[in-house]
Short mmCIF file of C-alpha atoms in Angstrom, two decimals:
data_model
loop_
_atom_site.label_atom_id
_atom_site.label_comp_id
_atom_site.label_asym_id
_atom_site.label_seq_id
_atom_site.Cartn_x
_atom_site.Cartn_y
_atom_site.Cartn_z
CA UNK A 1 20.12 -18.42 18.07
CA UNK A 2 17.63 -15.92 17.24
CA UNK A 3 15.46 -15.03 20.00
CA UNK A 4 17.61 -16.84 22.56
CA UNK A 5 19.89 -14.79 24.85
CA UNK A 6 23.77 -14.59 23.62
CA UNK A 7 24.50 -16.44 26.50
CA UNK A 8 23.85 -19.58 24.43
CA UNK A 9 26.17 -20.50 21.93
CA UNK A 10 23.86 -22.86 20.28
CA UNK A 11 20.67 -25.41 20.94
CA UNK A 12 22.95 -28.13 22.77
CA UNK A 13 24.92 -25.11 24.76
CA UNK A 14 20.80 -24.00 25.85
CA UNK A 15 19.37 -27.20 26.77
CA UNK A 16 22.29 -28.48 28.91
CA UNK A 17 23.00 -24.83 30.44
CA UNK A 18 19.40 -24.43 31.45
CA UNK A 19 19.36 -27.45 33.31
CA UNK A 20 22.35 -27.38 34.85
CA UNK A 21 20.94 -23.63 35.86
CA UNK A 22 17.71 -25.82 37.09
CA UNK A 23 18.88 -28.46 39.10
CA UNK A 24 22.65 -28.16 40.32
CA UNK A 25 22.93 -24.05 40.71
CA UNK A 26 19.67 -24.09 42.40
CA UNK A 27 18.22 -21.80 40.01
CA UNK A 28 14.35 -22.65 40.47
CA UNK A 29 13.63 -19.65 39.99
CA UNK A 30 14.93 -19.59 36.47
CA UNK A 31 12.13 -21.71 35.41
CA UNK A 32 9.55 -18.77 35.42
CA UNK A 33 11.78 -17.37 32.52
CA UNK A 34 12.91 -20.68 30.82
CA UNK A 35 10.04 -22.22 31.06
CA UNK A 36 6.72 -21.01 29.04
CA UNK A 37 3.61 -20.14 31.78
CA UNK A 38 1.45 -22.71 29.66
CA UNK A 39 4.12 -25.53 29.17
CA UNK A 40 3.02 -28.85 28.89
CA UNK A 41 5.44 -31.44 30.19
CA UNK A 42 4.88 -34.54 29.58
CA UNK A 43 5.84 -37.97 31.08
CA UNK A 44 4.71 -41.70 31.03
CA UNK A 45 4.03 -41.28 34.62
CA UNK A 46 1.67 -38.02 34.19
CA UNK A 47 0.73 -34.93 32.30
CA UNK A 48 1.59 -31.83 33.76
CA UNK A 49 0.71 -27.86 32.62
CA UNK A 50 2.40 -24.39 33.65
CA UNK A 51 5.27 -23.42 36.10
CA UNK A 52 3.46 -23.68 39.09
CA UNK A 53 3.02 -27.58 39.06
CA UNK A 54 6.82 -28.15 37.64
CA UNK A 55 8.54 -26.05 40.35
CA UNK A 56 6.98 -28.00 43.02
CA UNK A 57 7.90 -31.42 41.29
CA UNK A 58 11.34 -29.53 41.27
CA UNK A 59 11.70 -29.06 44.52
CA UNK A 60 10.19 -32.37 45.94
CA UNK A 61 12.73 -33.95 43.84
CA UNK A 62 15.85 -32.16 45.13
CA UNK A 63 14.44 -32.58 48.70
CA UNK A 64 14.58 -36.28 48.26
CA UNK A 65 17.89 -36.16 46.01
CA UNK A 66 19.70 -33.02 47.31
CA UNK A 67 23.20 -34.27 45.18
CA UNK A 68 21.51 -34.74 42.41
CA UNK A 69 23.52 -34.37 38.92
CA UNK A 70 22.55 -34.54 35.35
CA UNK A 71 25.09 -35.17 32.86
CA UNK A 72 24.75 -33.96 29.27
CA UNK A 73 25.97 -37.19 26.99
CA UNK A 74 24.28 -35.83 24.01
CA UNK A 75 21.72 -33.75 22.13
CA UNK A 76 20.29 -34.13 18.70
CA UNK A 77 18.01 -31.43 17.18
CA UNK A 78 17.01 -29.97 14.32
CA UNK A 79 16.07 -26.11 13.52
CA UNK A 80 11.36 -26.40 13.37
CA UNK A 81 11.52 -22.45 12.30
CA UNK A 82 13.36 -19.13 12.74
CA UNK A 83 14.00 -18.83 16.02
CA UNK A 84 12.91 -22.53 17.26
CA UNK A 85 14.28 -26.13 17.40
CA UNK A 86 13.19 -29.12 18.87
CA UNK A 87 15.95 -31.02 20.80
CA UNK A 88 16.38 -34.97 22.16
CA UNK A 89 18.84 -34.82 24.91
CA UNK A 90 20.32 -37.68 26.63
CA UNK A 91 21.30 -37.71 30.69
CA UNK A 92 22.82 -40.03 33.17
CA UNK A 93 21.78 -38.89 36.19
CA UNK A 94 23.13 -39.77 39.83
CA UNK A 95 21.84 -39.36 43.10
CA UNK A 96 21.87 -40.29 46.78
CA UNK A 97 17.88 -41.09 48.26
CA UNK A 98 18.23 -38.97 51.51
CA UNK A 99 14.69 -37.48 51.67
CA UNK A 100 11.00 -38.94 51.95
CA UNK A 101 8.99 -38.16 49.40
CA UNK A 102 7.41 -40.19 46.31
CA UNK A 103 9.81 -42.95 46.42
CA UNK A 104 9.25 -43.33 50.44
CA UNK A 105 10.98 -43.23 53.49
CA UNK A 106 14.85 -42.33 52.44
CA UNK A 107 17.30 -45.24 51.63
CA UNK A 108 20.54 -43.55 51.45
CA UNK A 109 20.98 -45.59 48.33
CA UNK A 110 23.04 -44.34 45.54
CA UNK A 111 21.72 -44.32 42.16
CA UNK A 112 22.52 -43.77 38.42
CA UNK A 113 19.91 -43.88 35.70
CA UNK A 114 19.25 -42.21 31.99
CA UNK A 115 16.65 -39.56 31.15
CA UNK A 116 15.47 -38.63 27.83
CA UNK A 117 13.52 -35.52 26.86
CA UNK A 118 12.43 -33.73 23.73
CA UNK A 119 11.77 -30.17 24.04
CA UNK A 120 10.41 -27.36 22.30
CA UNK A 121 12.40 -24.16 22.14
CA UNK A 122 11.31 -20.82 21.33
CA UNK A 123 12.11 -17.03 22.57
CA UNK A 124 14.69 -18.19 24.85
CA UNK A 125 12.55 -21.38 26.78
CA UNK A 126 11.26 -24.10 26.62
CA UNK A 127 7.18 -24.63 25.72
CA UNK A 128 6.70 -28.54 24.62
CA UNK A 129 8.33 -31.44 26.26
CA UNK A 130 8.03 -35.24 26.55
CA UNK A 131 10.44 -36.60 29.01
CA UNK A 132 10.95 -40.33 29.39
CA UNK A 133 13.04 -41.15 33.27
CA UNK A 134 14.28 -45.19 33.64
CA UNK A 135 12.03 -45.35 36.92
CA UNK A 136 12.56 -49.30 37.10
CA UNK A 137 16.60 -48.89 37.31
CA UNK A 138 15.34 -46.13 40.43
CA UNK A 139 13.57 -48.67 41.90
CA UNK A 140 15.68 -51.58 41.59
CA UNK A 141 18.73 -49.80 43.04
CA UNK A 142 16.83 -49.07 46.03
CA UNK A 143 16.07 -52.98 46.89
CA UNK A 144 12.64 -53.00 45.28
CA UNK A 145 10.67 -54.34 42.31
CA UNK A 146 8.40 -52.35 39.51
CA UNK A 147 5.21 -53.72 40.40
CA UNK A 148 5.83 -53.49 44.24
CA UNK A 149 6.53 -50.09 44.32
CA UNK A 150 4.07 -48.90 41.53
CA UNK A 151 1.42 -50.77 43.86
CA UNK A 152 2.58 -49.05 47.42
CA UNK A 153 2.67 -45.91 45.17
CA UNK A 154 -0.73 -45.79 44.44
CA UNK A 155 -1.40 -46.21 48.39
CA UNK A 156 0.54 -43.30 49.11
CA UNK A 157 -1.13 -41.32 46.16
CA UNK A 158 -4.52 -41.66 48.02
CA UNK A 159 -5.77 -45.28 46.08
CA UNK A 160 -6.92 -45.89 42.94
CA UNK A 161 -9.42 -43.14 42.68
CA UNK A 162 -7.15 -40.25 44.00
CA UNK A 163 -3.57 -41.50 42.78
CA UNK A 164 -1.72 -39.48 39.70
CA UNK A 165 -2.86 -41.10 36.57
CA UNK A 166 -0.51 -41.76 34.14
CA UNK A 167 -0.12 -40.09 30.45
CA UNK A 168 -2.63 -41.74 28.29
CA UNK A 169 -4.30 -40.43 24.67
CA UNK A 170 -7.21 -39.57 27.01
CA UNK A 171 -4.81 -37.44 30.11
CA UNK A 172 -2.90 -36.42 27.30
CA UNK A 173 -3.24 -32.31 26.33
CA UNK A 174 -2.63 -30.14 23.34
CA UNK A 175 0.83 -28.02 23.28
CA UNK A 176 2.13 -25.45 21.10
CA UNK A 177 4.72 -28.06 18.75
CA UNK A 178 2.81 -30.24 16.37
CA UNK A 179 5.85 -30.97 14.17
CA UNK A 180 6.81 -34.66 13.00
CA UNK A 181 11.09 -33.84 12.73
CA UNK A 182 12.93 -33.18 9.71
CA UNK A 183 14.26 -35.31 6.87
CA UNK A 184 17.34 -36.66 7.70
CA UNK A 185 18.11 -40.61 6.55
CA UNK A 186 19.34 -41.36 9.64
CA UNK A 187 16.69 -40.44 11.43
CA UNK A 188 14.24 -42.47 8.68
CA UNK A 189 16.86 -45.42 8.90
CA UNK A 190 16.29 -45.79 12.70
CA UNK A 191 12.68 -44.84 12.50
CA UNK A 192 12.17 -47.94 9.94
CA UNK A 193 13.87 -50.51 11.42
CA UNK A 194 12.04 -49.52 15.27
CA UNK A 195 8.93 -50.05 12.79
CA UNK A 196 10.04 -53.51 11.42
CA UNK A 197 11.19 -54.82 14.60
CA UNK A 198 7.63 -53.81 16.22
CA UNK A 199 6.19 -55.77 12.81
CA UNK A 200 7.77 -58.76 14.01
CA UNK A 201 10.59 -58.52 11.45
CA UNK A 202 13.41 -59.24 14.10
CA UNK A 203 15.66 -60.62 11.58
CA UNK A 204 16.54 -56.93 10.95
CA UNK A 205 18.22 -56.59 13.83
CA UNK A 206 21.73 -59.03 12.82
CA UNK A 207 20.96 -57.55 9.50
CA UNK A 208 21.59 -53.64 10.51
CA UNK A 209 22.66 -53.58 13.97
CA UNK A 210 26.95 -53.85 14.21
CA UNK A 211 27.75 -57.38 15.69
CA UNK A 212 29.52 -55.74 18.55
CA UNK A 213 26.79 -53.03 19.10
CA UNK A 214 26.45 -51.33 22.61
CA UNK A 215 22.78 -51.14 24.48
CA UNK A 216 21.93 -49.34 26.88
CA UNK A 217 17.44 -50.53 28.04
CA UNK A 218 15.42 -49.77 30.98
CA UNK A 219 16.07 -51.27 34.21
CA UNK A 220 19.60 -49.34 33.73
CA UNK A 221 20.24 -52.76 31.43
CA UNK A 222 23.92 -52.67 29.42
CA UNK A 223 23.85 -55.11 26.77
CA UNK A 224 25.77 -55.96 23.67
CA UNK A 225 25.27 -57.47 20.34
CA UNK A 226 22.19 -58.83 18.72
CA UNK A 227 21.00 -61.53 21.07
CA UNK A 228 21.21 -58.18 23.50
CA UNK A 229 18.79 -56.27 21.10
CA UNK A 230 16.51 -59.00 20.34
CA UNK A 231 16.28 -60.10 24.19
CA UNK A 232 14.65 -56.91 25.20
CA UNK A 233 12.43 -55.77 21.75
CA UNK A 234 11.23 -59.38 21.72
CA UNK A 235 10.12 -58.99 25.52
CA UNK A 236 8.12 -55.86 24.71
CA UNK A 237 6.57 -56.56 21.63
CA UNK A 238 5.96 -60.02 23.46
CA UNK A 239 3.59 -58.33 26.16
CA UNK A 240 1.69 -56.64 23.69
CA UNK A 241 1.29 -58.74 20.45
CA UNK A 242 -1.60 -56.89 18.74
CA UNK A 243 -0.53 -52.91 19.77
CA UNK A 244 -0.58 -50.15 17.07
CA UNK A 245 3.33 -48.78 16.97
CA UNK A 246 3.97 -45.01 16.05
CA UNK A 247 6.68 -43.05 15.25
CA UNK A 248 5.71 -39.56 16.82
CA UNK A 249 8.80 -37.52 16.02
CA UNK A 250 12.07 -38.61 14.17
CA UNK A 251 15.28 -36.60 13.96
CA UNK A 252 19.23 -37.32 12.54
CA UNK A 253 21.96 -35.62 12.64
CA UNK A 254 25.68 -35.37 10.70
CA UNK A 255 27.97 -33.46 12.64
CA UNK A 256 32.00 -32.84 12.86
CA UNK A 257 33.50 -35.28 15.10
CA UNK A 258 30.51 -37.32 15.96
CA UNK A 259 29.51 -40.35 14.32
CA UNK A 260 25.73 -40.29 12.83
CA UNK A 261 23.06 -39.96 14.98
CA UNK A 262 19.32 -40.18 15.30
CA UNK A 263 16.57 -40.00 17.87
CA UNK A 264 13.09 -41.18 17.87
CA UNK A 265 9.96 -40.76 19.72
CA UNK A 266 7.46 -43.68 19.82
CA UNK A 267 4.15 -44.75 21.33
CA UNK A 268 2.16 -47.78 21.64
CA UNK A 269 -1.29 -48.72 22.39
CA UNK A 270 -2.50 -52.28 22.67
CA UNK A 271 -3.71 -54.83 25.06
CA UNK A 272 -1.54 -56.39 27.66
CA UNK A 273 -2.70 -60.21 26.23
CA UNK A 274 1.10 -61.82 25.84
CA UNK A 275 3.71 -63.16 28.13
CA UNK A 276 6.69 -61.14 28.54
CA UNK A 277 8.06 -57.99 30.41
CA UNK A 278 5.66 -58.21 32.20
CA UNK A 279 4.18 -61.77 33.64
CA UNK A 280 1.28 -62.83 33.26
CA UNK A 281 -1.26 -61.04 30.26
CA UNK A 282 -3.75 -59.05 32.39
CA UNK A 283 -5.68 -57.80 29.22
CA UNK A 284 -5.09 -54.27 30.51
CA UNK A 285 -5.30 -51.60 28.05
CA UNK A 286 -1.80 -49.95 27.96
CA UNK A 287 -0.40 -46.83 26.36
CA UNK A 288 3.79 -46.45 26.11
CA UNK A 289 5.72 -43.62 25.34
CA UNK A 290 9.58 -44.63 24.30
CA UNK A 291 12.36 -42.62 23.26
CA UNK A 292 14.99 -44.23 21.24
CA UNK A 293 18.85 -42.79 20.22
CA UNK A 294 20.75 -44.21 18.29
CA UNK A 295 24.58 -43.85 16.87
CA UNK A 296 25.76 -45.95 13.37
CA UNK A 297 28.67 -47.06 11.97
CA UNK A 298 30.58 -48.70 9.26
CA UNK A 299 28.68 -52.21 10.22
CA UNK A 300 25.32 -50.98 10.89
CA UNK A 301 23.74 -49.23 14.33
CA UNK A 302 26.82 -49.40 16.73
CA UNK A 303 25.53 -47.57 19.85
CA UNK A 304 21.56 -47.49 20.74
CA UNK A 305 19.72 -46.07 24.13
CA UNK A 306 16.26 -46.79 24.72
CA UNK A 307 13.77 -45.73 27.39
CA UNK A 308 10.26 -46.59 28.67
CA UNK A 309 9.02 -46.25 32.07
CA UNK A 310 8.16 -49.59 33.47
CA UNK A 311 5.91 -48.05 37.01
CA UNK A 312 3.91 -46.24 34.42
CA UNK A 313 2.95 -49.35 32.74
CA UNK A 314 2.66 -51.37 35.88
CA UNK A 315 0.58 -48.40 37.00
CA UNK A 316 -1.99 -49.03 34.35
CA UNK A 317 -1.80 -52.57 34.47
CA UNK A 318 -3.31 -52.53 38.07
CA UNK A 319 -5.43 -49.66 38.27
CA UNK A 320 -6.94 -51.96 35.43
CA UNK A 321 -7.00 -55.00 37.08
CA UNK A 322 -7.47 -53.63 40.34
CA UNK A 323 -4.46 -55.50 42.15
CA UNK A 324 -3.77 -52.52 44.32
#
């Protein structure tokens, strides 16, 4: 770890210290010196730049979740220079909704949901990051649906001209990582077949995912098998039959005592003109940012975790309809 303090052990032993430092030790401060002063971070729900803007969202978040945890399940990365990598790490989070803020007046609900962010490492922080968070499995377990909330969110935000617009090509800004991954086969073999699925080649899916495979989708979903897989990639791709699909940054991984592993980030871009996830086609123009991991086997993909943010695309949807 070159560059990195010998605290660190290695990129997984960095990324899950740092935000365990973050968020359960209380170390805020720590993000002035593990997080770069222009860092761009990234979510479907908004674009935001430098530490002063991410250590308020830090603390309005832990004043509404005080007991909030984040556990590591996994991080795949690859090396993008000397003293740099670029990780995918994988958290299930749980929390108790005790505080008003931008999910409302507190529940006291108890919640558990998945998080997945690609960063950018270098000189001991983090400068780039994307970070996906299952908002519709937050909403749900507090009694309320996607579109609901996403609509009295934009009331609280000040309306459709004042409200937090969410990450589009156009909100999007430049950061320092412009790498695509590595080459690794598993990470091209899971890459590929997200690409033929979003072709409408679904008959890939009994062809390379295990018969017995595990699923874990947004909403906090757990599913199993094909008929799981095709359910929810059909319902997607259903909503938005002629968007472009990209693969934005692809990374596998052979380790000791893990099986292989990949993770993927995606993006689409297309009209809202089919039935599917989400009702009726609005002809909204919608941008989605998905992260994908993924674990194989002997018979084919055996373990796969996939994230979007359903109130970012319900967000867009009415701002661009103007059912608010």
């Amino acid at each position: 770890m070159p560059d990195f303090d010998d605290r660190w052990a290695d990129a997984p032993d960095f990324v899950l210290g740092i935000t365990k430092d973050i968020w359960e030790d209380r170390g805020i401060d720590t993000l002035l010196r593990y997080y770069g002063p222009d860092l761009v971070v990234r979510s479907p729900a908004s674009v935001i730049k430098g530490n002063a803007g991410i250590i308020a969202a830090t603390k309005a978040t832990l004043a509404e979740f005080p007991d909030r945890e984040l556990l590591g399940e996994d991080v795949i990365w690859c090396q993008t220079g000397e003293g740099s990598f670029l990780s995918s790490h994988r958290l299930y989070c749980t929390a108790t909704h005790e505080g008003a803020g931008m999910y409302g007046a507190p529940t006291g609900r108890r919640l558990a949901y998945r998080i997945l962010a690609d960063c950018w490492c270098a000189a001991n922080g983090v400068h780039d990051e994307w970070l996906v968070r299952d908002q519709g499995a937050i909403v749900r377990q507090m009694g309320q649906q996607p579109e609901d909330w996403t609509r009295a969110l934009i009331a609280r935000e000040g309306g459709p001209e004042h409200c937090v617009k969410p990450m589009t090509p156009a909100t999007d800004m430049p950061g320092p990582y412009r790498g695509w991954g590595h080459d690794n086969s598993w990470g091209y073999q899971l890459a590929e077949l997200l690409t033929r699925i979003a072709q409408a080649e679904f008959s890939c899916i009994p062809a390379h995912y295990d018969r017995a495979a595990e699923l874990a989708y947004p909403g906090h979903v757990d599913a199993n098998g094909h008929d799981g897989a095709d359910r929810f990639w059909m319902a997607l791709h259903a909503a938005f039959p002629d968007a472009t699909f990209e693969i934005d940054h692809v990374m596998g991984m052979n380790e000791p005592l893990s099986p292989p592993r990949a993770a993927v980030r995606w993006s689409m871009l297309g009209k809202h003109a089919g039935w599917g996830m989400f009702g009726t086609p609005s002809g909204a123009e919608v941008y989605i940012i998905g992260i994908t991991h993924a674990e194989f086997g002997p018979r084919g993909l055996r373990r796969e975790w996939t994230l979007i943010d359903e109130t970012a695309i319900w967000k867009q949807i009415l701002l661009a309809t103007g059912r608010v």
